[in-house]
Amino acid sequence: MIQKAKGTYDVFGEYGKRLLYVEELIEGLMEKYNYEYFRTPIFESSNLFHRGVGETTDIVTKETYDFKDRGDRDLTLRPEGTASIVRSFIENKMYGNHTIPVKAWYYGPMFRYERPQSGRFREFYQFGVEVFGSEDPLADAEVISIPVNLYKLLGLKGIKVNINTLGDSESREMYRNALIKYFEPYINDLCEDCKERFNKNPLRILDCKVDTNKDIMKNAPKTIDYLNENSKRHFEMVKKYLDSMHIEYSVNTNLVRGLDYYTHTVFEVEASVEGFGSQNVLCGGGRYDNLVETLDGPKTNGVGFAMGVERLMTALDYENVSMPLINGIDCYIIPMSENEKDYAAHLCMELRLNGFITDIDYNNRNLKNNFKMADRLNSKFVIIIGEEEKNTNIITIKNNETKEEYKIKDEDLIDFLDENIGE
Ligand code: ATP
Ligand code: MG
């Protein structure tokens, strides 16, 4: 038997229903925020991610699915969404739009060759947004508000928003130097990856999962102490706007995030429920004022986040969050024999096209089994089509709950159901 590839999963049943509900909620929320839907290809030139995500990130050094196509091109299955959206923004010259800022949202699968464990897959879905062309701290606050409001709409309670700032390029440089000075004497106490990070991107040491609880980490210099006036003001304004939107947050001075391109604000939302597990970061993001330039576009501010959808689903299950899912169907149609199937199929289509959830017996079950089927499908009405019904166009419809039976002309069926099936 062929099994699914390691680190992947199938969607069906109740999970599928819950997932669709969440996806619809995301779509509706993005409409209210007036964001534009983007869909970019699943694979792109490998260069895009190497330059966009950064040569020293775990994602690029260890986790990408790289391949050559039959034309000998180097391609990569996208490990994240931001680099692709930036490419699209540049390639389609959106920086010239009159509608700057461009506010993009996306939803789709991402691929990373990671060690699969709970909350960590090799194919997983992200919902994310990117805002291009505004340096206003209000944009940062608005971006942070999106996951918070999505969780609120869903009824997810145990969440915690952590924010920090890396400052602008100047502040980040000063901070970087301070970190190098600080970590130099301890270099041999750090894990192998951190030794590498020390040379290439010392900020990333703070993001290490191995060394995270060591005192050297806890006592490391804080970005907050290296901010210039501009960076301080930006961070103060972000906090002020969050306050005015009634969004609770904590400042976590060790939060740096894994990607190279961040400036100013960085944030994460974690599931803060005891026992949730170690993969508890539901979403992360921040400002990246240098990324568009890095990918050969004109200097353009950017801010965004990406949310792991599987972890969100787990959190919803964990809190037993209920959803108003459709449970059952409106009509189940039973043709008494082969002879009535054509007429039954016609009625079935009519009902569906008029908005009623309708199913039909495809398997020539006997009447008793068909009624069992109607119960299993939790159908409100059962329509029985025999020879007489087909000839007279007067059909028998039974309320499956009250067991009341009605005879009505088929042309009146839609009106009948409209009256009898309340919202
Ligand atoms: P982590 O620290 O958990 O590895 P990350 O920093 O790699 O996360 P991002 O690249 O910022 O994560 O992705 C944003 C979100 O996508 C994460 O917060 C998480 O919810 C989700 N995510 C990342 N990697 C995976 C994965 N392999 N499987 C499922 N969800 C993931
Ligand atoms: Mg990761």
Short mmCIF file of N, CA, C and O and ligand atoms in Angstrom, two decimals, residues 59 63 112 114 120 209, ligand 2:
data_model
loop_
_atom_site.label_atom_id
_atom_site.label_comp_id
_atom_site.label_asym_id
_atom_site.label_seq_id
_atom_site.Cartn_x
_atom_site.Cartn_y
_atom_site.Cartn_z
N ILE A 59 15.79 28.01 7.11
CA ILE A 59 14.88 27.67 6.01
C ILE A 59 15.68 27.39 4.75
O ILE A 59 15.48 26.39 4.07
N GLU A 63 16.23 23.54 4.84
CA GLU A 63 14.84 23.10 4.75
C GLU A 63 14.20 23.17 3.37
O GLU A 63 13.06 22.75 3.22
N ARG A 112 8.73 22.71 3.64
CA ARG A 112 10.03 22.78 4.31
C ARG A 112 10.45 21.38 4.71
O ARG A 112 9.66 20.63 5.31
N GLU A 114 11.69 19.59 7.13
CA GLU A 114 11.99 19.65 8.57
C GLU A 114 11.75 18.28 9.16
O GLU A 114 11.14 17.41 8.55
N ARG A 120 4.52 20.42 13.29
CA ARG A 120 5.58 20.69 12.31
C ARG A 120 5.47 19.70 11.15
O ARG A 120 5.66 18.51 11.33
N LYS A 209 16.81 27.57 19.28
CA LYS A 209 15.91 26.75 20.09
C LYS A 209 16.70 25.89 21.07
O LYS A 209 16.18 25.45 22.09
MG MG B 2 11.18 27.04 11.45
#
